[in-house]
Coordinates of C-alpha atoms and ligand atoms in Angstrom, one line a residue:
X1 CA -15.0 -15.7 6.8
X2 CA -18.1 -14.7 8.6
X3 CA -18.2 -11.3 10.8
X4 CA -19.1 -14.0 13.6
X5 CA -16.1 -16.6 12.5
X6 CA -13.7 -16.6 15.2
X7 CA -11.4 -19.2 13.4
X8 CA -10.2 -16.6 11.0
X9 CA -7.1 -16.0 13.3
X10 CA -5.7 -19.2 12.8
X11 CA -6.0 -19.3 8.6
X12 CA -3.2 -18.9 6.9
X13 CA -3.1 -15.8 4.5
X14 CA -3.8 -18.0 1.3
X15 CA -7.2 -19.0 3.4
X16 CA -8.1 -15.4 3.9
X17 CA -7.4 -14.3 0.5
X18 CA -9.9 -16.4 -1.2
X19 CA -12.4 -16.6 1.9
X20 CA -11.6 -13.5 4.0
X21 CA -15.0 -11.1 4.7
X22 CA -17.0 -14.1 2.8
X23 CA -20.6 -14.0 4.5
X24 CA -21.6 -17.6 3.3
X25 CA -25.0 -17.9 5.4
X26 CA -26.3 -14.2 3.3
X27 CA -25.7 -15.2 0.4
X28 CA -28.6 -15.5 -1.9
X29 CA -29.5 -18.9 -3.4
X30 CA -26.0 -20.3 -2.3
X31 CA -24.3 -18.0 -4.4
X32 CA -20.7 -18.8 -4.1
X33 CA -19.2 -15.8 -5.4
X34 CA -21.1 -12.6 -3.9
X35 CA -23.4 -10.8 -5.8
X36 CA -22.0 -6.8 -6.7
X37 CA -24.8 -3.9 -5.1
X38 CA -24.5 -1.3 -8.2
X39 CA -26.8 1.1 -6.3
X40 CA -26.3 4.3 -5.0
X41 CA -29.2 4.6 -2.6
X42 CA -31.2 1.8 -0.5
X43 CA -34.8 1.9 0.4
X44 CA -36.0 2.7 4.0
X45 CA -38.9 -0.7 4.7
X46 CA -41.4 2.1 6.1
X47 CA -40.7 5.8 8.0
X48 CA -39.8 4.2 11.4
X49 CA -36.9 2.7 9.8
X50 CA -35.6 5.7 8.8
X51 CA -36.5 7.6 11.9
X52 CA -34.3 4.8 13.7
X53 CA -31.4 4.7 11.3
X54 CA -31.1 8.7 11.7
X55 CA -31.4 8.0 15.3
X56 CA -28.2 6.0 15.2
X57 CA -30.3 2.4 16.4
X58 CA -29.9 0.6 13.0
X59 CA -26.2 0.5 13.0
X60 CA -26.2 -2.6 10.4
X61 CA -28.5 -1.0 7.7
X62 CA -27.1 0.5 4.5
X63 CA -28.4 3.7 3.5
X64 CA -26.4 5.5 0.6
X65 CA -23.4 4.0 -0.7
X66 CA -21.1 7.2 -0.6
X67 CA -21.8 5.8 3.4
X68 CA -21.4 2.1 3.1
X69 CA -22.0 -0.3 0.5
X70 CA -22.4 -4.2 0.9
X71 CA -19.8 -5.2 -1.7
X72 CA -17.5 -2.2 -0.4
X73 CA -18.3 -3.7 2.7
X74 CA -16.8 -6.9 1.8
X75 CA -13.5 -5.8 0.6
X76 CA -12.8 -4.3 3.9
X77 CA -13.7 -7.3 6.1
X78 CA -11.3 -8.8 3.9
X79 CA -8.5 -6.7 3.8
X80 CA -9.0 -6.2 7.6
X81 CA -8.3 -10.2 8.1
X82 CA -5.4 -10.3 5.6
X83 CA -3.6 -7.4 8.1
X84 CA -4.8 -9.0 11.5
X85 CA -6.4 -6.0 12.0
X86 CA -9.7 -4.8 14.0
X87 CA -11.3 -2.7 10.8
X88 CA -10.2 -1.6 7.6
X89 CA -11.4 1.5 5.7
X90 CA -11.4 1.1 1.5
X91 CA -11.3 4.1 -0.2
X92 CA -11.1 5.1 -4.3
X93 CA -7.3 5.4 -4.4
X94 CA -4.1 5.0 -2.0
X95 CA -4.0 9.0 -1.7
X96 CA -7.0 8.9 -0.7
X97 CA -6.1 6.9 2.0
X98 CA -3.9 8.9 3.0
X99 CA -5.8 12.0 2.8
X100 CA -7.8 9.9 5.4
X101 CA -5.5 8.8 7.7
X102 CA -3.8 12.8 8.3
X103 CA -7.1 14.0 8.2
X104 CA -8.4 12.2 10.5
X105 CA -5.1 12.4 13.0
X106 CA -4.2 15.9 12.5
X107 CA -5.7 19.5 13.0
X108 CA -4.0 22.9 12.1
X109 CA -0.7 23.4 14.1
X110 CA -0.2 19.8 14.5
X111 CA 3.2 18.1 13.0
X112 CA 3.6 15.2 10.9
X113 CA 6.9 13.4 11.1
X114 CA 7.7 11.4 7.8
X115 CA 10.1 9.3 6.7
X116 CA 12.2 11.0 3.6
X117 CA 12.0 7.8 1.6
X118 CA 8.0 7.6 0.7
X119 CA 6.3 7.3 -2.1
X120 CA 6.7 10.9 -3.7
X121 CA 3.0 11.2 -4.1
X122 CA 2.7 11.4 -0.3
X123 CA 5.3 13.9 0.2
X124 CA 3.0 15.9 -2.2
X125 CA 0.5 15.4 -0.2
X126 CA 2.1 16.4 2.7
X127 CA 3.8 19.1 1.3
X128 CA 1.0 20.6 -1.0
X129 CA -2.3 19.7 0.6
X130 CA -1.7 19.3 4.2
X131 CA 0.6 21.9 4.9
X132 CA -1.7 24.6 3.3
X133 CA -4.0 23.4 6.1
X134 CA -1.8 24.3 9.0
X135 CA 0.1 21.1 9.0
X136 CA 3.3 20.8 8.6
X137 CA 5.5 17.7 7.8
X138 CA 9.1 17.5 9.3
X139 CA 11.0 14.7 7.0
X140 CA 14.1 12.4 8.9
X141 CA 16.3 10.1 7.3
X142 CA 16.1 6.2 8.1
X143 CA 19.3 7.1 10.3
X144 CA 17.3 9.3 12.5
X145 CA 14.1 6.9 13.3
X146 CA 15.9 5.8 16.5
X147 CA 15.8 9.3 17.9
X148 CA 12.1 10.4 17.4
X149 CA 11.9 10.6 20.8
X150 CA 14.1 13.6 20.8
X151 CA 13.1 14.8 17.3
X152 CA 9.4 15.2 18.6
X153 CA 8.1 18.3 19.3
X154 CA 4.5 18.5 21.6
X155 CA 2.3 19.3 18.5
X156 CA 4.2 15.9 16.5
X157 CA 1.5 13.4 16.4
X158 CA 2.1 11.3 13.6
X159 CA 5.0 9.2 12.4
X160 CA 4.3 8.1 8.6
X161 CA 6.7 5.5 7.0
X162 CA 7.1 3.2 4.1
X163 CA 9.3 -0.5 4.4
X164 CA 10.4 -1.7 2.1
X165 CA 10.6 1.9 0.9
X166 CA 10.4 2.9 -3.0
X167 CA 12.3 2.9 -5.1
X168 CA 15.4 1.2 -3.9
X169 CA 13.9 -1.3 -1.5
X170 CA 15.3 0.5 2.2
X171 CA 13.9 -1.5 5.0
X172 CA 13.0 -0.3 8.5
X173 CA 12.2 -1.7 11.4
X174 CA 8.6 -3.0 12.5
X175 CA 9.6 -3.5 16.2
X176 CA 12.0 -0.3 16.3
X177 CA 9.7 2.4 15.2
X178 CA 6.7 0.6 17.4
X179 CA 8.9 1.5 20.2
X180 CA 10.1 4.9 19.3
X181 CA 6.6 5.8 18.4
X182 CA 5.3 4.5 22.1
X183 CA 7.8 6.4 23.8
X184 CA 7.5 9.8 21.2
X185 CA 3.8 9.1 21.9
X186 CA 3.1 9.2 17.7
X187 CA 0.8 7.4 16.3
X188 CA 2.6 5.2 13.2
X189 CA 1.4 4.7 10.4
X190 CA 3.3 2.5 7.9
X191 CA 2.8 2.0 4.3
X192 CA 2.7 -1.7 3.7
X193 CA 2.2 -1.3 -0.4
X194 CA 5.5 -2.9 -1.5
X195 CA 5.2 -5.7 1.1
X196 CA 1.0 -6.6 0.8
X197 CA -0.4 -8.3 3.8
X198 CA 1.1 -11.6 2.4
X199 CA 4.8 -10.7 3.3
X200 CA 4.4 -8.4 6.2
X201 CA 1.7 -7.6 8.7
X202 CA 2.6 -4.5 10.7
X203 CA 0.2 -4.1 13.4
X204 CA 1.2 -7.8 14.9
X205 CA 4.7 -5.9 15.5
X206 CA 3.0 -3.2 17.6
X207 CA 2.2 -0.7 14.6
X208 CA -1.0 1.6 14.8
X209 CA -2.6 1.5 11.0
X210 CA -1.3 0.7 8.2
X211 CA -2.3 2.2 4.6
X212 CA -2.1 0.2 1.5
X213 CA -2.4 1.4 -2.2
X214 CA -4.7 -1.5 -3.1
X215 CA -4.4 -0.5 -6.5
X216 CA -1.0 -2.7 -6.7
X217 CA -0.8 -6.1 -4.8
X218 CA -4.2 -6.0 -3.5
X219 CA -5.8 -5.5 -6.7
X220 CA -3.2 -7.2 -8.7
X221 CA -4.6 -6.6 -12.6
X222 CA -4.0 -2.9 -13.0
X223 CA -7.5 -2.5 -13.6
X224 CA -8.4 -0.3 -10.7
X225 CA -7.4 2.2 -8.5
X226 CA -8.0 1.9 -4.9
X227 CA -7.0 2.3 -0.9
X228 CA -7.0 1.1 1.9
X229 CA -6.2 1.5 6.0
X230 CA -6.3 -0.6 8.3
X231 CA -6.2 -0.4 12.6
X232 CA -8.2 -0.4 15.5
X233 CA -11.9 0.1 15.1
X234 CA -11.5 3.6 16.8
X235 CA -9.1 5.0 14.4
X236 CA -11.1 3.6 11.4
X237 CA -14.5 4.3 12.4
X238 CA -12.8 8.1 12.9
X239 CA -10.9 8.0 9.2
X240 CA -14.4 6.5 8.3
X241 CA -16.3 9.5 8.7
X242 CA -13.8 11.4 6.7
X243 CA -14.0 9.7 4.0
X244 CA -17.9 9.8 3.7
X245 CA -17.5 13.7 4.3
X246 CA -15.4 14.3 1.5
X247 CA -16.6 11.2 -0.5
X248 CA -13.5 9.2 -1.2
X249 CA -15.1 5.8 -1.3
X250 CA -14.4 3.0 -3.4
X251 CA -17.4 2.4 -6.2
X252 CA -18.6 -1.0 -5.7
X253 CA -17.7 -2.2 -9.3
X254 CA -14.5 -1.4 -8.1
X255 CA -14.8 -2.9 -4.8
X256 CA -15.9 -6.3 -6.4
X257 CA -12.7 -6.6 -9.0
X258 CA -10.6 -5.8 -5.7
X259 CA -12.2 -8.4 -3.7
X260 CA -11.7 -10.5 -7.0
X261 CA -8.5 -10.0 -7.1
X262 CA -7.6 -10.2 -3.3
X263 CA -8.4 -14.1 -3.9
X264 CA -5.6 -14.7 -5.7
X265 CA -2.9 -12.2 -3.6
X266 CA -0.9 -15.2 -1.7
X267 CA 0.0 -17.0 -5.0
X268 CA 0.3 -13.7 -6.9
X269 CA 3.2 -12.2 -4.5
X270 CA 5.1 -15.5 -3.6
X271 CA 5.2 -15.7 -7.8
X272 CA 6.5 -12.3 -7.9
X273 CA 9.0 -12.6 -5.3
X274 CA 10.2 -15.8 -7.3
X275 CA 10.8 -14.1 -10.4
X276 CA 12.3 -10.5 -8.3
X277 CA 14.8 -12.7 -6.6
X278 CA 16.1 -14.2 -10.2
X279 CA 15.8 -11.1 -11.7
X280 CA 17.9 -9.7 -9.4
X281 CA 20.5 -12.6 -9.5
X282 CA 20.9 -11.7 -13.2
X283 CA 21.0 -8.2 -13.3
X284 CA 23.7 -7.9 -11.0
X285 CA 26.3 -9.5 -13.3
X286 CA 25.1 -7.4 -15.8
X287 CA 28.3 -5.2 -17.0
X288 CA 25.8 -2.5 -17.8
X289 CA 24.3 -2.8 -14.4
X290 CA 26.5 -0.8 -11.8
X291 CA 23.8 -1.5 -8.7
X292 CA 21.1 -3.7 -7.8
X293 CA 18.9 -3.1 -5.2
X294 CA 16.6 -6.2 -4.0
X295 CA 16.4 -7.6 -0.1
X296 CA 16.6 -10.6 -1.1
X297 CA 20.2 -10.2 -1.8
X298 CA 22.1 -11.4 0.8
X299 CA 24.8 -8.7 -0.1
X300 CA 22.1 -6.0 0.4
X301 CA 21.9 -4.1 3.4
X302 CA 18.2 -4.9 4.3
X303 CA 18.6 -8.7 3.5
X304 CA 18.7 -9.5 7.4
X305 CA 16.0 -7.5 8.7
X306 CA 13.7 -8.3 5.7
X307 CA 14.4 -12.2 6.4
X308 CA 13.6 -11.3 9.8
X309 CA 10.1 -9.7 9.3
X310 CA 9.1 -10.5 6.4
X311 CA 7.9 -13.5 4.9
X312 CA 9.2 -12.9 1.3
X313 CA 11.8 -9.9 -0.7
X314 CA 9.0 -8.3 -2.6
X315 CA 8.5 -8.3 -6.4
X316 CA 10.4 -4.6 -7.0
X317 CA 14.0 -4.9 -8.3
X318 CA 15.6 -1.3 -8.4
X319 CA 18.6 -0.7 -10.6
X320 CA 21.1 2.1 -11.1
X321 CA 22.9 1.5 -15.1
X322 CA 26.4 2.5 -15.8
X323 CA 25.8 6.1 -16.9
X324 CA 22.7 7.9 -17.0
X325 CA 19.4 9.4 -18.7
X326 CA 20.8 8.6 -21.9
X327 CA 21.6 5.3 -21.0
X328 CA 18.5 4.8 -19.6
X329 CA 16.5 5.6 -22.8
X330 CA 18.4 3.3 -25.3
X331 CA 17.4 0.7 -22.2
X332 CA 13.6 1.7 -22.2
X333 CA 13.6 1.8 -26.3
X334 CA 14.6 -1.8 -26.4
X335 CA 12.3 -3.9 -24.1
X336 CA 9.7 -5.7 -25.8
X337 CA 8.0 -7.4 -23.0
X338 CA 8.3 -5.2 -20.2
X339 CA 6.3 -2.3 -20.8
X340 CA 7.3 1.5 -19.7
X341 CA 4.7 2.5 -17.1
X342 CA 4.3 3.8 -13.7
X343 CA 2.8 1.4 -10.8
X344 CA 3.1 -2.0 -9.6
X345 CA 1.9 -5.4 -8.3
X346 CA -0.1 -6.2 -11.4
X347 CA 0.2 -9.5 -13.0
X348 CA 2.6 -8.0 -15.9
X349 CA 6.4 -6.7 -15.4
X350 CA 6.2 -3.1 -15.6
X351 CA 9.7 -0.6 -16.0
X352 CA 9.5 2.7 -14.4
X353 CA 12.2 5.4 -14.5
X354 CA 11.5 7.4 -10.9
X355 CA 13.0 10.3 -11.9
X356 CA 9.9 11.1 -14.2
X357 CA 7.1 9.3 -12.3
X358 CA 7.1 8.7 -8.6
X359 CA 9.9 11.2 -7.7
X360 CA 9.4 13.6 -10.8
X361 CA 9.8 17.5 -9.3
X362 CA 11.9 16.6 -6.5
X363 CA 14.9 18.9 -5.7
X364 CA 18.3 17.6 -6.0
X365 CA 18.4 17.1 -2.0
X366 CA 14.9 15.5 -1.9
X367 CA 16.0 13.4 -4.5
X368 CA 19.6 12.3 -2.9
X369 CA 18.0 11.7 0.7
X370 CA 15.8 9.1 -1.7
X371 CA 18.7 7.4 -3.4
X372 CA 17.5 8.6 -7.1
X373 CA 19.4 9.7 -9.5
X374 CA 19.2 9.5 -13.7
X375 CA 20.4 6.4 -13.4
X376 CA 17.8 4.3 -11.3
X377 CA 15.6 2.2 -13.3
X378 CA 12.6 0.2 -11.1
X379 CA 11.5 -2.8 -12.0
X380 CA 7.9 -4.1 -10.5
X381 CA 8.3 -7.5 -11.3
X382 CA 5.2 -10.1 -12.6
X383 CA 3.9 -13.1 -12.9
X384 CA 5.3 -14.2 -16.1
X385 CA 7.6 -17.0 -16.1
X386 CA 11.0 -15.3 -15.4
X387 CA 13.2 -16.3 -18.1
X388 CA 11.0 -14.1 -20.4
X389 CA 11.3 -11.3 -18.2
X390 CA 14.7 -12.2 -17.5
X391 CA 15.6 -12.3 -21.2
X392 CA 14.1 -9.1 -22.4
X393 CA 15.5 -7.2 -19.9
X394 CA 19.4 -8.5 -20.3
X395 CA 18.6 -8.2 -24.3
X396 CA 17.9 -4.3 -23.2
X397 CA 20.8 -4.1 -21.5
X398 CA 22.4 -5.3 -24.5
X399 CA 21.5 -2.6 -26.5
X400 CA 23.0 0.3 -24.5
Ligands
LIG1 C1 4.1 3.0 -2.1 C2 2.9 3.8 -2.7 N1 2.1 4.3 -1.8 C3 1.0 5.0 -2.2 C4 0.7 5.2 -3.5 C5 -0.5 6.0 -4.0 O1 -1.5 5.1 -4.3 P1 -2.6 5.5 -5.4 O2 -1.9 5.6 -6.7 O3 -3.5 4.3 -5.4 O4 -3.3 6.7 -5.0 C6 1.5 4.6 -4.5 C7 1.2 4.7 -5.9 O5 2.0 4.5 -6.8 C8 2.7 3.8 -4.0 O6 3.5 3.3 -4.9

């Protein structure tokens, strides 16, 4: 809604997807849908304008759009009310949101502390970008998130996590790590891309800033890539001035397909949740299946905490086959539907095999501590209708 709309609190999520960061009363002749700003640069009215903007008196203006940009802009107000959050930052991928967020929390000699089941493109980034800058990442297991208190050392700042975590769905808890994180004094930062806003809002349960890969639920078409973070003003008016250092902002063409497709999030994720939950129903009595691995079974070991906060399972259904990489291939050669790809929360089901995309290069222990192994097959599930997906999948499993 408008900057100045104080209702937006009390919306519920499907409100704020289609109207979030809408700025009705600007919009020229009425438009209802806002117009995209494909510029790069925008004009100073005279030279006391500019003197003023450089001054730091014309906080509203735009000036180049590596800075701000009005459509950018937009996105972000939106994404901001989705989360319940202060501010949000959008930037031109996930990683990049990352980058951000550590960049912006860490100098050299400072200590990350990170979950060890992430996305494995953040442990590179730990573990090739950040620690050639002086920073070093010390990884824990789920098990050892109660005890960060003691884990921390005086240079730990940051505790980075992901619920549910990929591949295999592990939860964690919202109100727990708040906690440990007050008392370790880290700041936390969760990873809400598997969830989106819709299931699970993190900072209401005491989190500091949560980063999204907006390229998945947000976005929703797999037509973009994307990022986002989200927190206090404070923290993303500090990440903010990374990113227009090192120029990872979004391009507004971008920015208008994500705010595009943030309208329809709410109805997107509850679909995809529908069709995870009776994919996973079916997959488990699969002979050829040996595991399943979906919240939303009541079997499965983060079934009570995800009921408790989260609003839905998710749309990923990880599986591990009876057998392995061979197994696994006859699998991937017969779907029809379902097509072989890295990524998720698009509108299409998409099968990805973890040991070649997000967890490709991982040592054996790396790749244990995450669950992996040559049998895991994950599943981001889509908006189809489920029997489809459902019956092109089983006829797969057929075929091994
Ligand atoms: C959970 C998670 N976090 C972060 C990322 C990185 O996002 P991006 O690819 O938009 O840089 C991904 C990408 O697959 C992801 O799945």
């Amino acid at each position: 809604m408008t900057a100045n709309n104080s209702k937006s609190e009390k919306l519920s999520q499907a409100t704020l997807a289609v109207h979030g960061g809408e700025r009705t009363d600007e919009q020229p002749h009425g438009a209802v849908v806002s117009p995209v700003f494909h510029t790069a640069t925008f004009a100073f009215a005279n030279f006391d304008q500019m003197r003023r903007y450089a001054r730091g008196e014309l906080t509203d203006a735009y000036f180049y759009s590596r800075y701000a940009n009005p459509t950018v802009a937009e996105a972000e107000r939106k994404i901001a009310e989705l989360e319940g959050a202060a501010a949000a930052l959008v930037t031109s991928s996930g990683s990049a949101a990352t980058f951000c967020a550590l960049a912006t929390l860490c100098e050299a000699g400072d200590e990350v502390i990170a979950s060890d089941s992430i996305y494995g493109g953040t442990v590179k980034v730990l573990t090739k970008v950040f620690s050639h800058l002086g920073i070093n990442t010390r990884f824990v297991s789920l098990d050892e998130i109660p005890n960060l208190a003691e884990i921390a050392g005086e240079r730990s700042k940051v505790f980075w996590f992901e619920t549910p975590a990929n591949p295999l769905n592990r939860i964690v808890d919202l109100d727990m790590v708040a906690d440990v994180c007050n008392q370790a004094k880290l700041f936390s930062v969760v990873d809400n891309t598997f969830a989106s806003p819709v299931l699970q809002r993190p900072i209401e349960h005491g989190i500091d800033a949560v980063m999204h890969s907006a390229t998945k639920y947000l976005g929703g078409h797999s037509d973009l890539t994307a990022g986002a973070l989200t927190g206090s003003k404070e923290f993303i008016d500090r990440a903010r001035q990374k990113s227009v250092m090192v120029g990872t902002t979004l391009d507004p063409a971008a920015a208008y397909l994500l705010s595009r497709g943030m309208k329809t999030v709410a109805l997107r994720v509850r679909a995809s949740c529908e069709n995870a939950l009776a994919l996973a129903r079916s997959l488990r009595q699969h002979p050829r299946v040996a595991r399943a691995y979906y919240p939303g079974l009541e079997d499965d070991p983060g079934h009570e905490l995800a009921s408790r906060q989260m609003s839905g399972f998710g749309g990923v259904v990880a599986i591990d086959v009876v057998g392995g990489e061979l197994e696994v291939e006859k699998l991937f050669n017969s779907l029809k539907l379902v097509r072989t790809a890295p990524s998720l929360g698009g509108v299409e089901t998409l099968a990805s095999y973890p040991l070649y995309s997000s967890h490709a290069g991982f040592s054996d222990q790396q790749l244990q501590a995450a669950g992996v192994s040559a049998a895991t097959v994950r599943f981001a599930v889509g908006i189809e209708a489920s029997v489809d997906i459902i019956a092109d999948i089983t006829q797969a499993l057929n075929n091994i």
